[in-house]
Tab-separated table of C-alpha atoms in Angstrom:
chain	number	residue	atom	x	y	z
A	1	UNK	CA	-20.743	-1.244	-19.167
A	2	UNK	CA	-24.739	-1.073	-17.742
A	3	UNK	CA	-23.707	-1.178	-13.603
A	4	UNK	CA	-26.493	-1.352	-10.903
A	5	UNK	CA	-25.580	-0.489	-7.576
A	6	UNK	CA	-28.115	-1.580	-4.771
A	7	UNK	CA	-26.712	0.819	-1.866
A	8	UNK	CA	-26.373	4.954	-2.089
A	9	UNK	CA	-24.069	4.335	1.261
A	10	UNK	CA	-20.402	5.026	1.597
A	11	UNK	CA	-19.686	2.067	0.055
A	12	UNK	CA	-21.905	2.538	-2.674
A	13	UNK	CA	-21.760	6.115	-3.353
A	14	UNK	CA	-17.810	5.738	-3.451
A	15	UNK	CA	-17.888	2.679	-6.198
A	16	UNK	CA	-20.460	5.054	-8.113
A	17	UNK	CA	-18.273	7.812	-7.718
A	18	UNK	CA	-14.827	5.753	-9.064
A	19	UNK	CA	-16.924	4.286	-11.732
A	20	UNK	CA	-18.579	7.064	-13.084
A	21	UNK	CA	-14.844	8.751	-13.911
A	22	UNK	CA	-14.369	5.512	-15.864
A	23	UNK	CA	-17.245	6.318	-18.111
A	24	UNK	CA	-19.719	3.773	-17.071
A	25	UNK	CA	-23.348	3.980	-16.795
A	26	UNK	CA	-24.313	3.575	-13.345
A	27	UNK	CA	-27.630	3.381	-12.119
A	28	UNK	CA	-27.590	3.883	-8.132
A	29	UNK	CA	-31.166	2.480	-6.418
A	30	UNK	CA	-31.630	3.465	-2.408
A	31	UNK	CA	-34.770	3.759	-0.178
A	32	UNK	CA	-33.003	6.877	1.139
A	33	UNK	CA	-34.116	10.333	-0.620
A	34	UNK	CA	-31.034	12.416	1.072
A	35	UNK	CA	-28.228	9.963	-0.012
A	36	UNK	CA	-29.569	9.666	-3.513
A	37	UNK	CA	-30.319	13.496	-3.994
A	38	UNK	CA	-26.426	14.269	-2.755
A	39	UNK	CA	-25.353	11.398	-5.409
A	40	UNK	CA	-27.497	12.944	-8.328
A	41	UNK	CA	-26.237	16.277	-7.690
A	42	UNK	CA	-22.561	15.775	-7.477
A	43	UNK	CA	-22.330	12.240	-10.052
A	44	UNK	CA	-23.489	11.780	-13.396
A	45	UNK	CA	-25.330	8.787	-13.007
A	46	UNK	CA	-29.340	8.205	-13.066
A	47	UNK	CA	-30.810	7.320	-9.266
A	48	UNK	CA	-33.945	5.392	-8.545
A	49	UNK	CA	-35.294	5.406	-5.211
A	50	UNK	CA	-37.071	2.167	-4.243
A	51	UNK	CA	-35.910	-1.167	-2.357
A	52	UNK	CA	-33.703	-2.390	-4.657
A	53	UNK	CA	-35.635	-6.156	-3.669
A	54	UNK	CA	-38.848	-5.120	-6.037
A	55	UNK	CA	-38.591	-6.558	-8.884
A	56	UNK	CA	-40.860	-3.312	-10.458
A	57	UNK	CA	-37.724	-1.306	-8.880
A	58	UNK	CA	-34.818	-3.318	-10.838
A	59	UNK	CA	-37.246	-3.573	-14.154
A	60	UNK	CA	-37.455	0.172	-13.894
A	61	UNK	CA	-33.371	-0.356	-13.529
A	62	UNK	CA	-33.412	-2.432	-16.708
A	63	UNK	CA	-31.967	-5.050	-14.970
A	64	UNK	CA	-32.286	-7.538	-18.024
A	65	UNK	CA	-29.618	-5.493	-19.807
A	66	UNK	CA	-27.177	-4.985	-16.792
A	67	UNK	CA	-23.737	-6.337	-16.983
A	68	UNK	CA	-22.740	-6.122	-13.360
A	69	UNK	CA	-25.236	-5.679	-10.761
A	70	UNK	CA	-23.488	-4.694	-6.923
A	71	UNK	CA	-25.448	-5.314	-3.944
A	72	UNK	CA	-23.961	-3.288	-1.110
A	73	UNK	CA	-26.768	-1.833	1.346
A	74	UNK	CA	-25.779	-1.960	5.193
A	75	UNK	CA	-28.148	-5.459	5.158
A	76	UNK	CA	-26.076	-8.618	3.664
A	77	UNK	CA	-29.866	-10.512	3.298
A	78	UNK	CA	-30.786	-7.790	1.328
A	79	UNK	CA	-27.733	-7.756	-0.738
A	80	UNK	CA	-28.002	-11.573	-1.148
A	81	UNK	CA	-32.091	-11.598	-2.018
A	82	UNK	CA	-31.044	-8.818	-4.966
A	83	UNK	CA	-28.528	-10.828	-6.551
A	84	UNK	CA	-30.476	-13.289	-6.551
A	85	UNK	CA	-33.181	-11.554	-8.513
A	86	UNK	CA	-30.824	-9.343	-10.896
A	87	UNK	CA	-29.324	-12.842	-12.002
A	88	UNK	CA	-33.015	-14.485	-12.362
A	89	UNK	CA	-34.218	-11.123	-14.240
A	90	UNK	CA	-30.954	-11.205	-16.472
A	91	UNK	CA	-27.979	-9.492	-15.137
A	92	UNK	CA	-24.747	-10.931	-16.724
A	93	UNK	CA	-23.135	-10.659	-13.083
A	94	UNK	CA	-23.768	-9.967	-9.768
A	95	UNK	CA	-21.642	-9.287	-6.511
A	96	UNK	CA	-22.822	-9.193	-2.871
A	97	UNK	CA	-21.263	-7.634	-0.077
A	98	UNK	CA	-21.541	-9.502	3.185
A	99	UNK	CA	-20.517	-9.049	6.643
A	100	UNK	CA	-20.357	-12.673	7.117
A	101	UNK	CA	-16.988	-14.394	6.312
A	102	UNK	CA	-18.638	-17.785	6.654
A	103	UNK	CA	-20.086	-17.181	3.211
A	104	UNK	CA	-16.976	-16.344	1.900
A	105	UNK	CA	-14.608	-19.485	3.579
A	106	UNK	CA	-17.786	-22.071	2.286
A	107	UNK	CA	-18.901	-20.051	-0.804
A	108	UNK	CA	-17.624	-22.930	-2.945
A	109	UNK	CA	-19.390	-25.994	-0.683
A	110	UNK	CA	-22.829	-23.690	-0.574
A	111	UNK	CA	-22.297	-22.832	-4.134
A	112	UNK	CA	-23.689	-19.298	-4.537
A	113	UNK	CA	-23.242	-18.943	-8.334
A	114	UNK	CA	-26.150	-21.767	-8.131
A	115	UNK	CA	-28.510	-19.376	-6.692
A	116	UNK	CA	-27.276	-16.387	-9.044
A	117	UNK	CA	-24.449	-14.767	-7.023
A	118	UNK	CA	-21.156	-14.693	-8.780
A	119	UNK	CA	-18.982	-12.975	-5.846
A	120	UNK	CA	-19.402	-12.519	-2.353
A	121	UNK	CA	-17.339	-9.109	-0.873
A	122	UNK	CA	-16.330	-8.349	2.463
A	123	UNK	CA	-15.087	-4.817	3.489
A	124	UNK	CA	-14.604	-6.095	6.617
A	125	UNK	CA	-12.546	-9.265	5.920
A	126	UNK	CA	-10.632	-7.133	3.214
A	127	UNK	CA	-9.596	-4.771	5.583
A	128	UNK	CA	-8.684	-7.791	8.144
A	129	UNK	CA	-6.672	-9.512	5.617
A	130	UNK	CA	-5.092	-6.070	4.308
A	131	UNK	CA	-3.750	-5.469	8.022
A	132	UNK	CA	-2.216	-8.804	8.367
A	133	UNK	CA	-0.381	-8.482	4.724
A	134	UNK	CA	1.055	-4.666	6.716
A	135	UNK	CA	2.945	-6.687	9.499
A	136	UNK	CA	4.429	-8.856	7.069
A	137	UNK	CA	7.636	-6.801	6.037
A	138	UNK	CA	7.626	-3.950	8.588
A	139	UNK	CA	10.086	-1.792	6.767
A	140	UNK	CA	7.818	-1.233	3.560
A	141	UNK	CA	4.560	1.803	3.561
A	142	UNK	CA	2.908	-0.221	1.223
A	143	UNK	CA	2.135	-4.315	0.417
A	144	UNK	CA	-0.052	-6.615	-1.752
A	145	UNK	CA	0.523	-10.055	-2.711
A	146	UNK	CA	0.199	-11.689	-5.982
A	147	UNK	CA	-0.598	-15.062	-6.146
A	148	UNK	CA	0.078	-15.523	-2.400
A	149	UNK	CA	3.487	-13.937	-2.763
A	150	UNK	CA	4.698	-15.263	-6.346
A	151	UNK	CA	5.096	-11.536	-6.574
A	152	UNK	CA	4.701	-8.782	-3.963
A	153	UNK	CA	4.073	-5.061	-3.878
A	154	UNK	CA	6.531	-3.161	-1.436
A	155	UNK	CA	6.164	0.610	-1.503
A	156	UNK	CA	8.892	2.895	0.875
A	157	UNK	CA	10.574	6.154	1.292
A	158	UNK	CA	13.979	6.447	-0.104
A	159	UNK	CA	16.537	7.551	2.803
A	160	UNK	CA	20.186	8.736	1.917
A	161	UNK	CA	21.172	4.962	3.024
A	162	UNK	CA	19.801	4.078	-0.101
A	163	UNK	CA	22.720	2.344	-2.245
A	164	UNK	CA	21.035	3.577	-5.392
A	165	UNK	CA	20.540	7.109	-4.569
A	166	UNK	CA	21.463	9.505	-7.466
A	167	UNK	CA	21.925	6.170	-10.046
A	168	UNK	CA	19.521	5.585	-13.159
A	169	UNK	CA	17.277	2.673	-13.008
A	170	UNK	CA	19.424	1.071	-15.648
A	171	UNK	CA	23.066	2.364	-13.754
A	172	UNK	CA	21.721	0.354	-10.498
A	173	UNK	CA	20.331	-2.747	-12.867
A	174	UNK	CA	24.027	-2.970	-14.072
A	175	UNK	CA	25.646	-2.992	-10.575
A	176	UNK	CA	22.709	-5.058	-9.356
A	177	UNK	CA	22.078	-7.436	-11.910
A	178	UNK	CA	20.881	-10.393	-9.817
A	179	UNK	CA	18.100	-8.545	-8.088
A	180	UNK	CA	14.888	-9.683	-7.623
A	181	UNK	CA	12.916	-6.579	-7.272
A	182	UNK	CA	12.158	-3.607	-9.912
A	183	UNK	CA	10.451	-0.186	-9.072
A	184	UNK	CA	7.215	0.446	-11.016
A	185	UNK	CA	6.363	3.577	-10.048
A	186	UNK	CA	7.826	6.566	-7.907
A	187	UNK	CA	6.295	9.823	-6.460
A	188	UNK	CA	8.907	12.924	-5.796
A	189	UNK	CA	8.730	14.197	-2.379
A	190	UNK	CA	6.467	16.778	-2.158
A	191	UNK	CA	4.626	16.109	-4.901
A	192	UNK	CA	1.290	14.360	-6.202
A	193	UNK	CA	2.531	13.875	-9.741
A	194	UNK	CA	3.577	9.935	-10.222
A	195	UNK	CA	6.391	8.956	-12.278
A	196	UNK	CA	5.893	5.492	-14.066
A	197	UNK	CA	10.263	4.993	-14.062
A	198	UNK	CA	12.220	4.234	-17.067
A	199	UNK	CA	16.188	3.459	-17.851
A	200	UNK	CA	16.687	7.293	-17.236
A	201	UNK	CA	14.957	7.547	-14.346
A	202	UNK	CA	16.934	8.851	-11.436
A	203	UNK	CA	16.300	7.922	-8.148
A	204	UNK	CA	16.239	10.569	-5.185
A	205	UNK	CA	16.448	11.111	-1.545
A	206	UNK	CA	12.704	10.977	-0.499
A	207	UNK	CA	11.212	9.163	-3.286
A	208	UNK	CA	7.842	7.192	-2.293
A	209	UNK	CA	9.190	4.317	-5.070
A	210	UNK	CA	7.075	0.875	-5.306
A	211	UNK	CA	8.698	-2.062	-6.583
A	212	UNK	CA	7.661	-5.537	-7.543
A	213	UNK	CA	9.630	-8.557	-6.052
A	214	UNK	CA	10.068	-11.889	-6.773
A	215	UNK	CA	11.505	-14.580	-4.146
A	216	UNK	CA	13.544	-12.842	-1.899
A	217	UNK	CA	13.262	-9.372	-3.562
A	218	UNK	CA	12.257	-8.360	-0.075
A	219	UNK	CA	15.255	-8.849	1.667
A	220	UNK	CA	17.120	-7.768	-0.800
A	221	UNK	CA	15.600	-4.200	-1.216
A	222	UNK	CA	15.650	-3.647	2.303
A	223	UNK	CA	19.311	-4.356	2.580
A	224	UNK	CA	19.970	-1.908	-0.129
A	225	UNK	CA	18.247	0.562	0.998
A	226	UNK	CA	19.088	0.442	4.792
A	227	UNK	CA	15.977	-0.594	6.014
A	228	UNK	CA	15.507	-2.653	8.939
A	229	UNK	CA	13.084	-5.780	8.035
A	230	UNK	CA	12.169	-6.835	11.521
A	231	UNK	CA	10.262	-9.325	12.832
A	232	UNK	CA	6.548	-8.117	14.113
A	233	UNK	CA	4.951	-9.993	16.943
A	234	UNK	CA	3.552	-7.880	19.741
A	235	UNK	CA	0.611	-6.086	18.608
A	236	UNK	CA	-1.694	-3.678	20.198
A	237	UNK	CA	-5.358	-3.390	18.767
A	238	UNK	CA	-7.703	-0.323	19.375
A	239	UNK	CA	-11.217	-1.099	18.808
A	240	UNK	CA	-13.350	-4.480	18.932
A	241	UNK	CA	-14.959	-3.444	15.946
A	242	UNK	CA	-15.653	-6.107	13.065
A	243	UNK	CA	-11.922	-5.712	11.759
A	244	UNK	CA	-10.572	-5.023	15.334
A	245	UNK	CA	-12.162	-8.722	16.239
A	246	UNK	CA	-10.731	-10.270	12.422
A	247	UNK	CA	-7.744	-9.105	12.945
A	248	UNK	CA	-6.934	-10.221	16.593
A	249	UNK	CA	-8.356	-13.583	15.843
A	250	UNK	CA	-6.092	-13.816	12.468
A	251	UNK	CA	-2.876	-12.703	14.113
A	252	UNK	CA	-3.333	-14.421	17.332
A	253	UNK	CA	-4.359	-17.979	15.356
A	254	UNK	CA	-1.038	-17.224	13.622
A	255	UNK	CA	1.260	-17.284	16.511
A	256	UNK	CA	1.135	-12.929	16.871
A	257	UNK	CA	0.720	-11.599	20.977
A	258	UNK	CA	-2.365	-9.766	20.804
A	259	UNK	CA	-3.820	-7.002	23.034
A	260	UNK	CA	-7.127	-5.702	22.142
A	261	UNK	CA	-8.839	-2.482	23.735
A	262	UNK	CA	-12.910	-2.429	23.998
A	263	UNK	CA	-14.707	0.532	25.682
A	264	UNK	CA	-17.563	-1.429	25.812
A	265	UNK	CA	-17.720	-3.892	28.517
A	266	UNK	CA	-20.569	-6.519	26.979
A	267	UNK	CA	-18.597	-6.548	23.430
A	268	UNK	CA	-15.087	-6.515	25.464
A	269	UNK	CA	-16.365	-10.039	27.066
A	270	UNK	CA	-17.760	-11.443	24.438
A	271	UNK	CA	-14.390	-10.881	22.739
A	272	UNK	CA	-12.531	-12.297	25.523
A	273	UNK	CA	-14.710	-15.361	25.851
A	274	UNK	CA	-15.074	-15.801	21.971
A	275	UNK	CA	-10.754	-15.346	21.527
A	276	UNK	CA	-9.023	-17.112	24.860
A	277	UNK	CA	-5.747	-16.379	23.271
A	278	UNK	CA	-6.116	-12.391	23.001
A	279	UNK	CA	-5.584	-10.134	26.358
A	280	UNK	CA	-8.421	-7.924	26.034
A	281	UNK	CA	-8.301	-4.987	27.973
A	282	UNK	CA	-11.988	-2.938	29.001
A	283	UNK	CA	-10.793	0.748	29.229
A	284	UNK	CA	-10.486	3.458	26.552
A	285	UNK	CA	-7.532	2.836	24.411
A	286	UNK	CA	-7.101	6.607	24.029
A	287	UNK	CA	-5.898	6.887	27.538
A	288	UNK	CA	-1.990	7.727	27.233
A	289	UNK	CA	-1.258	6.650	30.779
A	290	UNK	CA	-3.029	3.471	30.281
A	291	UNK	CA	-1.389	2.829	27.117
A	292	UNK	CA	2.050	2.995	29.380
A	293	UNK	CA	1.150	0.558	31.789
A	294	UNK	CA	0.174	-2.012	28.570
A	295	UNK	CA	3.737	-1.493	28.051
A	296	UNK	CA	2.829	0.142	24.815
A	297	UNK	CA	6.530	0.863	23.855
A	298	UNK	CA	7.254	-3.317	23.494
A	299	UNK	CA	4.926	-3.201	21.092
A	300	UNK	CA	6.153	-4.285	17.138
A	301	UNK	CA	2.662	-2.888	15.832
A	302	UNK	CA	-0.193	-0.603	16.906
A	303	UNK	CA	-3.836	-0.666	14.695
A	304	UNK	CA	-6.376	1.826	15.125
A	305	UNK	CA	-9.234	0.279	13.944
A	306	UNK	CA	-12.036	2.444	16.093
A	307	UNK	CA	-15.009	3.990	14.827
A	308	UNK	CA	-13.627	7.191	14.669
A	309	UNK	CA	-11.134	8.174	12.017
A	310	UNK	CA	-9.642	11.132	13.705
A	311	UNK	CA	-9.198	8.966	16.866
A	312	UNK	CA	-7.352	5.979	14.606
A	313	UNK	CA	-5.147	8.215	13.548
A	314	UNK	CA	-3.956	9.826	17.034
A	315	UNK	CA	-3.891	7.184	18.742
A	316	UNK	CA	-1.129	5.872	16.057
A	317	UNK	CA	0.452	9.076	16.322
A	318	UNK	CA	0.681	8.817	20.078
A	319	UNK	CA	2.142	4.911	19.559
A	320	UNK	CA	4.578	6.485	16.842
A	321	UNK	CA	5.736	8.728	19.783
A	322	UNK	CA	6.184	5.818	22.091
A	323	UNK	CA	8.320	4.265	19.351
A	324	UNK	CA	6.144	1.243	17.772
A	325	UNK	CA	7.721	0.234	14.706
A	326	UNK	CA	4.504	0.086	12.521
A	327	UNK	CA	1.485	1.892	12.830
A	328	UNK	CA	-1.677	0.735	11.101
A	329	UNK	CA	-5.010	3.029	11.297
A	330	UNK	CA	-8.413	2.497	9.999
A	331	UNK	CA	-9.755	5.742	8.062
A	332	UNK	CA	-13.283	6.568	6.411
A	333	UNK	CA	-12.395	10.235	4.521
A	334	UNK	CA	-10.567	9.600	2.251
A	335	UNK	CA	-8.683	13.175	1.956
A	336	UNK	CA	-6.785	11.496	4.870
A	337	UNK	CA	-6.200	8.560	3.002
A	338	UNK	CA	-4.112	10.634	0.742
A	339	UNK	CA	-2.111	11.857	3.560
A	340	UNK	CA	-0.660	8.930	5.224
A	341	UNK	CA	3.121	9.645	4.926
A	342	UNK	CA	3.231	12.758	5.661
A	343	UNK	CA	1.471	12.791	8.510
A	344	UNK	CA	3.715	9.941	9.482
A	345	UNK	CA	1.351	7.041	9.928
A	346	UNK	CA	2.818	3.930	8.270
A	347	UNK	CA	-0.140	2.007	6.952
A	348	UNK	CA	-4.040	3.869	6.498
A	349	UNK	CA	-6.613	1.477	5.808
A	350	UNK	CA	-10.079	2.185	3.893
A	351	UNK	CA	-12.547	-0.186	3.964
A	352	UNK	CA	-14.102	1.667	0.434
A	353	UNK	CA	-11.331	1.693	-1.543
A	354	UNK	CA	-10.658	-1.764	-0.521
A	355	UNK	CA	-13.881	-2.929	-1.573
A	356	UNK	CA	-13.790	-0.572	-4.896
A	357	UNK	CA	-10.446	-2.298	-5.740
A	358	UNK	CA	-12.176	-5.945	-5.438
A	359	UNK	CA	-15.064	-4.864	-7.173
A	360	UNK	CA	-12.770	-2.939	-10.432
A	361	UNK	CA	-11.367	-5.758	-11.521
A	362	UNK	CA	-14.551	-7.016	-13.027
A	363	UNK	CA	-14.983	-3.388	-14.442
A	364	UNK	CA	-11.701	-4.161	-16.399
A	365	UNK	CA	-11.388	-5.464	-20.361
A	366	UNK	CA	-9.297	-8.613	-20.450
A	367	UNK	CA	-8.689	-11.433	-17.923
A	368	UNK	CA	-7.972	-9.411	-14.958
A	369	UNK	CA	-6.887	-11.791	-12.279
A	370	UNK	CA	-6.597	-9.158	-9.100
A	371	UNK	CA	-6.247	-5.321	-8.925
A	372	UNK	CA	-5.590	-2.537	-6.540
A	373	UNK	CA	-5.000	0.833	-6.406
A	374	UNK	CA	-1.708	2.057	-5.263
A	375	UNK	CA	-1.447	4.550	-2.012
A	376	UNK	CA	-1.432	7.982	-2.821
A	377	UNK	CA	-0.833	8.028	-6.592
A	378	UNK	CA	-3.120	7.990	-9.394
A	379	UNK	CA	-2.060	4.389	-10.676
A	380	UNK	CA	-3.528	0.728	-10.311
A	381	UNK	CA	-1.635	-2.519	-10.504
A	382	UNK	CA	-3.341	-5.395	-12.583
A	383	UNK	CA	-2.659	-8.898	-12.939
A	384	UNK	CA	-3.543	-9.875	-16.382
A	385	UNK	CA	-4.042	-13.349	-17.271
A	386	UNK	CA	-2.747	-13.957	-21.243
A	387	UNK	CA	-5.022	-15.853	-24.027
A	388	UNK	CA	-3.863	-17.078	-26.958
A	389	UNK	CA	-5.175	-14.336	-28.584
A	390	UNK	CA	-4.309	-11.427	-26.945
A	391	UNK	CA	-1.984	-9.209	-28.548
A	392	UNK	CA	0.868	-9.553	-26.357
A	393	UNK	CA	1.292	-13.312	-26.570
A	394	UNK	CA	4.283	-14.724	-27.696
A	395	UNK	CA	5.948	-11.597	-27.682
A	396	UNK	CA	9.684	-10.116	-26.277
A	397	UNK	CA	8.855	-7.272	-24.167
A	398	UNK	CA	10.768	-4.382	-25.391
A	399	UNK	CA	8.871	-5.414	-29.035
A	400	UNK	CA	5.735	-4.745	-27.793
A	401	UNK	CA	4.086	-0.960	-28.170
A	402	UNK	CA	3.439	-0.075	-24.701
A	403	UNK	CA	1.758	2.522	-22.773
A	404	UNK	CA	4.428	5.057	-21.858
A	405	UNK	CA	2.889	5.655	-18.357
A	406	UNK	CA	2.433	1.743	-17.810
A	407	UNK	CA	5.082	-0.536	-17.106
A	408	UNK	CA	5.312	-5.143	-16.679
A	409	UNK	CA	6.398	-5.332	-13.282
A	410	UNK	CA	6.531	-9.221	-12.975
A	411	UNK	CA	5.239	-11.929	-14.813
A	412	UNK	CA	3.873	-14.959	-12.518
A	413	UNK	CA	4.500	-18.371	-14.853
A	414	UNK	CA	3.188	-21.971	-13.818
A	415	UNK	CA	3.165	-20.272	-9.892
A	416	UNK	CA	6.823	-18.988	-10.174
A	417	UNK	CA	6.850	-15.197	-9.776
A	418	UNK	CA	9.507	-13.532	-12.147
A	419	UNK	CA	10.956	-10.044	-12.731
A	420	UNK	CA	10.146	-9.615	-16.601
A	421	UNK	CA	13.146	-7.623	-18.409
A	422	UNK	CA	13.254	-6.643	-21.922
A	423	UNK	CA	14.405	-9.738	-23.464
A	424	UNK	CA	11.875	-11.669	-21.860
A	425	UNK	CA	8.679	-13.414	-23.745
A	426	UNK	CA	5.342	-13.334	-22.767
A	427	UNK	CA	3.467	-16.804	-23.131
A	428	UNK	CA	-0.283	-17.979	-23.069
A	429	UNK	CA	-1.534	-18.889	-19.343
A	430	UNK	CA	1.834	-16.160	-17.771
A	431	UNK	CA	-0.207	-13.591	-15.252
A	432	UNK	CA	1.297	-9.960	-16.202
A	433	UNK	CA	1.252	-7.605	-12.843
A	434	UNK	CA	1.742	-4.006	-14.721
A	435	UNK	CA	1.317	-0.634	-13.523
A	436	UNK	CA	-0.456	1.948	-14.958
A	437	UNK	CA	-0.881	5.600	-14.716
A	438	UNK	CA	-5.342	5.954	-15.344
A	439	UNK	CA	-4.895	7.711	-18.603
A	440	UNK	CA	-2.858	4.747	-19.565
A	441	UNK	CA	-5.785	1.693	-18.683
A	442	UNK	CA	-7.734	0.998	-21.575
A	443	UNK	CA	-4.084	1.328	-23.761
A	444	UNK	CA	-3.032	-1.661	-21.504
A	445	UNK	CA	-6.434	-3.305	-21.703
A	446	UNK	CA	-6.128	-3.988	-25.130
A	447	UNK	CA	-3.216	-5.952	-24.830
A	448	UNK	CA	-4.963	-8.310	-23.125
A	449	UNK	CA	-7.953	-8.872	-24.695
């Protein structure tokens, strides 16, 4: 695919980055000669610098030709005004990222695609909505939602309470055979390599395993493998930054007990007067001794969501210490992002990679409903809707030739999630969630086209 990204930021630079592994040709435009001469050094991708909003600029871009065009400077009216254009000058699609959700709740009543914008993206709001999917089951490292919860992600450590340490995935199918969960992929403690699990597949003490569960899958894993699934509802927010301010006005509109801490006293009133049902707090959040009088220790859930990374993630180590059940910190470099486990943070949030995920699934062959990448290993999970003519319709599972580093998690079917076994068939209109090591993508891909 022909990509244009408006934006050499971290935003930008990242999806250029992801998408020139996959082979694309990306053509990065920026007013900025420093962020576009770090970009053409270290990516193979051609760099224009210009405002993307001259229509000389995205003609020099050979916009007409352009499949996807991604509008993600720091300004949303600039990001609107060049989807606009691209879509006018012939891009095939376009996606703007905005920093304001009210676009995103009345895209459908203001009707964007009119004025050429196919998708509207919020970092922001992803990240918001990412945080409140982390409090749902406190027990699991890792969630996402298909189909709002026809199927669900849960990643989590394996502890020797596990009933199913030391048995084959098909040994703990047989003495489990009404389960509503199956693992899709696992990563060996202290080890980056991920293991897409088959029949044979043992499982261990320490395994990072994701699984894929249907109704009630969730309780089910975590009483098999001894985890507590408790209730969240006092939660302690560091930062009235865009997501801080999302996410205390999501969780306290749906019934949570929020606290919010705000250095800065205009933007800590403004909070207060703008949410009357969140205790915000002016003071440094930092500040152990003040986190002790906020009775930081009743708290279900602590979320770093400062402008400083290294900060987010102390301050979640210190409410760790204090022992809050889940820990949720907001983190730019993403060499910590590959770190969260061991450095015993539950949940690490990056507002990039969220973003990137949103933005892939339009990168994708077939009809790929939603994507994301999973934490710390190199595979995605795709929801694939099936045509009539793609080549796994109408087919039993174990008879079709699949990837061996890609797995069918879950098959969602007129809104019913289901865990897809062998024997089952795959129909026209069933969404496939599989998981797939990268090398493995484009094998998958063609199934669905």
């Amino acid at each position: 695919m022909k990509i244009i990204i408006a934006g050499a930021g971290e935003v930008g630079f990242h999806l250029a980055k992801l998408l020139s592994y996959e082979s694309q040709e990306i053509t990065l435009i920026d007013t900025n000669k420093d962020s576009l001469a770090y970009a053409d050094t270290h990516l193979d991708i051609k760099v224009i610098k210009g405002d993307a909003t001259s229509i000389a600029i995205l003609k020099d871009a050979r916009v007409d030709t352009s499949d996807l065009l991604i509008g993600v400077t720091a300004s949303e009216t600039t990001n609107i005004t060049v989807c606009v254009l691209a879509k006018q000058l012939g891009s095939k699609r376009t996606i703007a990222r905005i920093s304001n959700t009210e676009f995103i709740n009345h895209k459908d009543e203001v009707g964007f695609t009119k004025f050429g914008i196919d998708e509207l993206i919020s970092p922001e709001a992803l990240a918001a909505s990412e945080i409140e999917l982390s409090l749902k089951p406190s027990s699991f490292n890792d969630n996402y939602e298909f189909e709002e919860g026809a199927l669900t992600m849960a990643g989590l450590t394996l502890s020797k309470e596990a009933s199913f340490i030391g048995k084959k995935v098909k040994q703990a199918a047989k003495i489990f055979p009404e389960i509503h969960f199956v693992p899709i992929a696992i990563q060996r403690a202290g080890t980056q390599f991920t293991i897409i699990p088959r029949g044979d597949t043992k499982f261990k003490e320490g395994d990072n395993v994701v699984f894929i569960t249907s109704e009630g899958g969730a309780d089910e894993l975590c009483k098999l493998t001894g985890k507590a699934n408790a209730e969240i509802k006092n939660v302690m927010i560091l930062g009235g930054t865009q997501i801080g301010y999302k996410s205390a006005r999501d969780l306290s509109e749906k019934g949570f007990n929020v606290k919010l801490f705000e250095g800065n006293k205009e933007r800590a009133f403004d909070i207060a007067d703008a949410l009357p049902n969140v205790l915000v707090i002016n003071s440094d959040g930092r500040n152990v001794d003040l986190l002790d009088e906020e009775n930081i220790s009743d708290m279900d859930a602590f979320i770093a969501v400062g402008d400083n990374s290294e900060t987010n993630i102390m301050s979640c180590l210190v409410a760790k210490s204090k022992g809050v059940k889940k820990s949720i910190a907001l983190v730019e470099n993403m060499d910590y992002f590959e770190l969260s486990q061991s450095i015993g943070i539950d949940t690490l949030i990056n507002k990039k990679l969220l973003a990137a995920n949103n933005i892939f699934r339009y990168i994708r062959k077939g009809e790929v409903v939603a994507m994301t990448k999973l934490n710390n290993m190199n595979a995605e999970l795709l929801e694939f809707e099936v045509k009539a003519t793609s080549v796994i319709c109408n087919k039993v599972i174990k008879d079709i030739d699949f990837p061996r580093s890609a797995i069918i998690g879950g098959v969602i079917r007129n809104g019913v999630g289901l865990i897809a076994l062998g024997d089952f068939k795959i129909q026209e209109g069933d969404r496939v969630v599989v998981c797939s090591l990268l090398k493995s993508i484009k094998g998958v891909e063609k199934l669905f086209l």
